[in-house]
XYZ file of C-alpha atoms in Angstrom:
396
model
C 137.169 170.596 97.779
C 137.399 173.960 96.082
C 134.602 175.737 94.212
C 135.132 173.685 91.054
C 135.733 170.343 92.391
C 132.132 170.566 94.674
C 130.185 171.716 91.544
C 131.749 168.779 89.169
C 130.334 166.643 92.375
C 127.407 167.661 92.302
C 127.100 167.910 88.306
C 127.347 164.137 89.160
C 124.898 164.048 91.325
C 122.215 165.532 88.921
C 122.755 163.574 86.435
C 123.393 160.083 88.603
C 120.552 160.281 89.875
C 118.668 161.489 85.966
C 114.543 161.081 86.035
C 114.030 159.458 89.850
C 117.614 157.516 90.156
C 117.258 155.685 86.065
C 120.329 156.443 85.390
C 122.483 155.149 88.435
C 120.212 152.904 88.039
C 121.325 151.355 84.871
C 124.938 151.823 85.896
C 124.524 149.697 89.249
C 122.806 146.659 87.018
C 126.245 147.444 84.791
C 128.879 146.704 88.132
C 125.432 143.983 89.096
C 125.655 141.880 85.152
C 129.501 142.471 85.672
C 130.283 140.917 89.555
C 127.711 137.769 88.355
C 129.732 137.638 84.662
C 133.098 137.767 87.535
C 131.897 135.026 90.203
C 130.692 133.011 87.298
C 134.424 132.157 85.774
C 136.490 132.484 88.874
C 133.187 129.434 89.745
C 134.040 127.471 86.843
C 138.714 128.263 87.961
C 137.622 127.030 91.539
C 135.824 124.145 90.582
C 139.028 122.794 87.710
C 141.547 123.856 90.325
C 139.767 121.822 93.065
C 139.920 118.639 91.042
C 143.275 119.694 89.203
C 146.192 116.593 90.702
C 148.606 119.042 92.835
C 151.493 116.340 91.838
C 155.560 116.930 92.655
C 158.126 116.804 89.349
C 158.984 113.902 89.657
C 155.273 112.433 88.761
C 154.860 114.382 85.810
C 156.315 111.336 83.096
C 153.641 108.632 84.919
C 150.861 111.348 85.301
C 151.338 112.072 81.776
C 150.748 109.514 78.830
C 154.031 108.108 76.319
C 153.791 108.919 73.349
C 154.768 106.203 71.416
C 154.674 105.915 67.416
C 151.006 103.661 66.736
C 149.589 104.768 69.219
C 147.517 107.826 67.886
C 145.828 108.232 71.380
C 148.529 109.166 72.779
C 149.787 111.234 71.034
C 146.798 113.187 70.607
C 146.209 113.439 74.744
C 150.145 114.396 74.872
C 149.737 117.549 73.049
C 145.754 118.306 74.010
C 148.176 117.715 78.204
C 146.853 117.956 81.746
C 145.745 120.520 83.883
C 148.251 120.012 86.760
C 149.834 121.960 89.630
C 152.471 122.185 90.142
C 155.797 123.086 92.615
C 159.319 123.338 92.557
C 161.912 125.443 92.494
C 163.424 128.041 90.053
C 165.861 126.903 87.418
C 167.469 128.615 84.172
C 166.691 126.140 81.409
C 171.153 125.813 80.337
C 171.494 124.866 84.210
C 170.240 121.344 81.511
C 173.873 121.541 80.048
C 175.701 121.761 83.001
C 177.157 118.019 84.717
C 174.298 117.055 86.786
C 176.204 114.656 88.787
C 179.086 117.550 90.202
C 178.322 119.940 93.137
C 175.723 122.817 92.221
C 177.739 125.302 89.231
C 176.629 128.587 89.350
C 173.481 128.842 86.203
C 175.301 130.100 83.757
C 172.844 131.925 80.817
C 170.166 134.561 84.022
C 169.654 136.967 83.624
C 171.154 139.731 86.078
C 169.833 142.815 87.854
C 171.602 145.759 87.302
C 171.442 147.446 90.459
C 171.874 144.636 93.191
C 172.995 141.896 90.824
C 171.189 139.526 92.219
C 170.658 136.773 89.275
C 167.484 135.488 88.385
C 165.122 134.554 85.185
C 162.741 137.588 84.299
C 164.364 140.705 84.842
C 161.286 143.561 84.958
C 162.550 147.407 85.372
C 159.593 150.607 85.912
C 160.226 153.693 85.902
C 157.120 156.282 86.699
C 157.270 159.416 86.998
C 155.732 161.402 88.980
C 153.185 164.431 88.529
C 151.588 166.748 90.614
C 148.874 169.347 89.371
C 149.306 173.967 91.477
C 145.939 176.042 90.712
C 148.186 178.814 89.598
C 146.036 181.274 87.253
C 144.945 179.493 84.574
C 144.226 176.614 85.714
C 141.546 176.056 86.955
C 140.058 174.095 84.556
C 142.795 171.247 86.053
C 139.523 170.266 88.587
C 137.111 168.915 85.833
C 140.571 167.456 83.952
C 141.304 165.916 87.597
C 137.566 163.960 87.877
C 137.286 162.953 83.927
C 140.850 162.510 81.609
C 143.010 162.246 84.343
C 145.180 159.264 84.379
C 149.183 157.956 84.781
C 149.850 156.330 81.924
C 151.912 158.844 80.769
C 153.676 158.952 83.949
C 155.123 154.454 83.993
C 157.426 152.724 81.225
C 157.517 149.251 81.659
C 161.011 146.652 80.421
C 160.615 142.526 80.910
C 163.339 140.559 80.143
C 163.339 136.889 80.609
C 165.443 133.458 79.333
C 163.961 130.058 79.504
C 163.755 128.812 82.503
C 162.467 125.248 84.774
C 160.939 123.998 87.738
C 162.782 121.225 89.310
C 162.326 119.665 93.153
C 162.520 120.945 95.656
C 165.170 120.162 97.885
C 166.741 117.008 95.784
C 170.531 118.008 94.038
C 171.931 116.994 91.451
C 167.890 117.215 89.118
C 167.050 114.506 87.217
C 163.426 115.843 86.195
C 162.437 118.759 85.422
C 159.277 121.066 84.033
C 159.464 123.559 81.107
C 157.776 126.032 82.054
C 156.494 128.302 78.923
C 155.544 131.815 78.795
C 153.511 132.488 75.526
C 150.693 134.451 75.976
C 150.535 134.267 79.163
C 149.603 137.880 80.550
C 148.443 136.149 84.256
C 150.488 138.532 86.646
C 154.232 136.901 88.508
C 155.532 136.154 91.202
C 158.207 139.124 90.686
C 160.477 140.211 93.835
C 161.129 143.467 94.535
C 164.897 144.121 94.387
C 165.456 147.868 93.487
C 164.083 150.564 94.015
C 164.377 154.562 95.224
C 162.546 157.439 94.652
C 165.139 160.410 91.969
C 163.567 164.443 92.829
C 163.524 165.669 90.005
C 164.607 169.827 89.695
C 162.531 172.568 88.739
C 163.664 174.395 85.285
C 161.840 176.859 83.634
C 159.766 175.947 81.741
C 158.459 173.423 85.015
C 157.267 177.294 86.585
C 155.489 178.695 82.874
C 154.356 174.184 83.404
C 153.182 175.425 86.880
C 151.801 178.930 86.675
C 149.134 177.754 83.505
C 147.789 174.667 85.843
C 149.512 171.668 83.852
C 150.584 168.358 85.212
C 155.148 168.411 86.070
C 156.992 166.152 86.840
C 157.950 166.784 90.643
C 159.658 162.801 91.430
C 160.971 159.159 88.907
C 161.094 156.449 91.016
C 163.353 152.634 89.901
C 162.374 150.172 90.123
C 163.519 146.064 89.403
C 161.402 143.338 90.479
C 163.037 140.365 89.519
C 161.911 135.870 89.347
C 165.343 134.536 91.556
C 166.253 131.162 90.574
C 166.174 128.800 93.439
C 163.096 130.947 94.474
C 159.350 128.571 95.366
C 156.856 128.348 93.321
C 153.152 127.077 91.981
C 152.689 126.831 88.604
C 148.903 126.617 87.371
C 148.511 125.211 83.961
C 148.341 122.584 80.791
C 151.356 120.088 81.191
C 151.722 117.995 78.466
C 154.981 116.291 76.484
C 156.947 118.525 74.434
C 160.091 115.955 72.630
C 160.380 113.720 75.565
C 160.279 116.546 78.125
C 156.913 117.656 80.002
C 155.975 120.945 78.930
C 153.779 123.414 81.066
C 151.839 126.289 79.770
C 148.705 129.466 80.812
C 145.138 128.042 81.073
C 143.611 131.042 79.961
C 140.466 130.202 81.652
C 141.804 130.632 85.222
C 143.425 133.915 87.095
C 147.159 131.283 88.781
C 149.501 130.387 86.098
C 152.537 131.102 89.046
C 152.378 132.215 92.118
C 154.350 132.474 95.661
C 150.844 130.153 97.055
C 149.929 126.406 98.031
C 147.014 124.870 96.217
C 144.949 124.806 99.386
C 146.369 129.535 100.217
C 145.520 129.493 96.336
C 141.622 128.073 97.286
C 140.651 130.469 99.661
C 141.433 133.027 97.877
C 139.388 131.709 95.550
C 136.678 131.144 97.523
C 136.902 133.833 99.166
C 136.912 136.250 96.079
C 134.148 134.304 93.964
C 131.887 134.541 97.815
C 132.765 138.594 97.631
C 132.089 138.392 94.156
C 128.423 136.831 93.891
C 127.192 138.832 97.356
C 128.576 142.142 95.467
C 126.523 141.113 92.401
C 123.453 140.227 94.640
C 123.455 143.730 96.681
C 123.998 146.063 93.614
C 121.737 143.724 91.596
C 118.541 144.360 94.359
C 119.718 147.969 95.092
C 119.148 148.333 90.334
C 115.797 146.960 90.311
C 115.197 148.859 93.224
C 115.867 152.195 92.008
C 115.113 150.780 88.324
C 111.596 150.124 89.143
C 110.879 152.936 90.941
C 112.096 154.589 88.122
C 109.887 153.228 86.407
C 107.096 153.868 88.331
C 107.257 157.193 88.458
C 107.990 158.120 85.105
C 104.926 155.736 85.015
C 102.734 158.349 86.748
C 104.073 161.122 85.831
C 102.929 160.413 82.531
C 99.587 158.992 82.729
C 98.882 162.751 84.685
C 100.215 164.517 82.137
C 98.355 162.623 79.478
C 95.440 162.521 81.472
C 96.014 166.229 82.043
C 96.618 167.308 78.466
C 93.346 165.372 77.495
C 91.061 167.362 80.097
C 92.532 170.371 78.569
C 92.095 169.466 74.745
C 88.131 168.857 76.355
C 87.436 171.794 77.884
C 88.666 173.806 74.909
C 87.140 171.713 73.023
C 84.398 172.655 74.667
C 84.648 175.979 75.489
C 84.804 176.603 71.873
C 81.790 174.079 71.109
C 80.042 176.332 73.121
C 81.996 179.523 71.998
C 80.187 178.475 68.381
C 77.197 177.128 68.927
C 76.414 180.989 70.972
C 78.571 183.305 66.942
C 75.360 181.130 64.767
C 72.972 181.657 66.925
C 73.638 185.195 67.077
C 74.795 184.951 64.001
C 72.395 183.052 62.045
C 69.605 184.040 63.328
C 66.895 187.184 62.551
C 69.534 189.682 61.502
C 67.464 192.494 58.989
C 69.125 192.813 55.941
C 71.369 196.422 56.463
C 73.347 193.871 59.143
C 74.346 191.265 56.119
C 78.140 190.672 55.189
C 78.405 192.203 52.146
C 80.202 189.174 51.120
C 78.323 185.943 52.346
C 74.694 188.082 52.960
C 74.463 184.929 55.684
C 75.422 186.470 58.489
C 76.197 189.709 60.429
C 78.656 192.410 60.733
C 81.317 192.479 62.797
C 85.022 192.960 61.194
C 86.167 195.927 60.613
C 89.192 197.006 58.606
C 91.683 199.247 59.034
C 92.949 201.198 58.750
C 89.398 202.224 56.118
C 86.969 201.382 59.141
C 84.153 199.025 56.253
C 82.209 197.253 59.491
C 80.788 195.471 56.455
C 82.103 191.667 56.688
C 81.335 188.728 58.702
C 85.093 187.479 60.498
C 84.912 184.464 58.988
C 84.808 186.390 55.327
C 87.042 189.371 56.304
C 90.244 186.296 57.093
C 89.345 185.498 53.576
C 89.643 189.228 52.299
C 92.927 189.181 55.283
C 94.866 186.117 53.209
C 94.630 187.932 50.235
C 97.913 187.959 48.101
C 96.066 192.205 48.159
C 93.589 192.562 50.879
C 90.861 195.139 50.065
C 88.366 197.244 51.706
C 85.050 195.331 49.301
C 83.324 198.640 49.464
C 85.942 201.241 48.542
C 88.801 198.752 47.442
C 91.158 200.616 50.101
C 94.405 198.507 50.525
C 94.141 196.570 53.992
C 95.766 195.825 57.121
C 93.972 193.166 59.188
C 90.634 193.468 60.408
C 89.371 194.378 63.971
C 85.835 192.064 65.692
C 83.620 194.532 66.926
C 81.582 193.615 69.975
C 78.249 194.822 70.960
C 77.872 196.411 74.523
């Protein structure tokens, strides 16, 4: 770690421990709340998947209520659908147009990988540009940028193509039963298989040298990757199944973390149960740490505030007592028996204590001298000379 990285790490640690760890406690509390929210959603998804029936493709029509012309409730139920778990093989929807009684033909209307030649119904092509940084003469700012705003989003460009596909029952041919997979609105991860993966180096240019010299990111390699959902692959669909135009259609459920997966129902339940336990205990541990750190910070800052308030109160009381004693002593001195020749020429009540500068006349008490100084054009009341300020005279 360089000197700049160490300095940035020290600044971040001081910021996290600011206010006796209050910032760190708030950060842990935020993570704990997010963990509890994810735990709640995963628990709900786990219960739904446990209660959902795992059925074959050929049994879907018996599970779903068939719509009829005179049965409105059946129409509503068929439109709303039912949460089911179906496992089957991937086939292109265009295979329905072939003759089921003939030998299995090669399905038409499928996607073909440009590199490997494999056929599938979903094709994802990704190009990732790999960058590197070298701290050049002017590249010291890259240390901080790597901590705060380093991002790889500009590196990756991905394109996804798909054709309509269905799930058919595994091990049966020719097929008469199927379920149409509706991918609209689905943002769930797909069980794709990597069919092509290649890393190509990028040759340096004069512009690349300038980028490296000034400490900027420069490309060093290009990664090409193709992923495919091949036909004939056995997958599990977890979603809402309903009848549309007499054909079963399954679509994703936004409340569930799975839609199409390589895992079986039992494996999905085990995976969700493990994630739920991890989220629960992480929320409990992080929440306890956050409560402890925030409680410690609150108590420490409360005690500091009380100490500061008590010190300020003591200072005010001591200052008031000293001022009162000084005022009382000055009052006793000034309002005592003062000869006529030592009385202030303005108030004729207090002893003369302030001499004017530059004339030097000692003819006023301190209060009257301050009043004379505040005038727009202060002048000595004896010689009428302009004065700059006054000086308090003390008897030895």
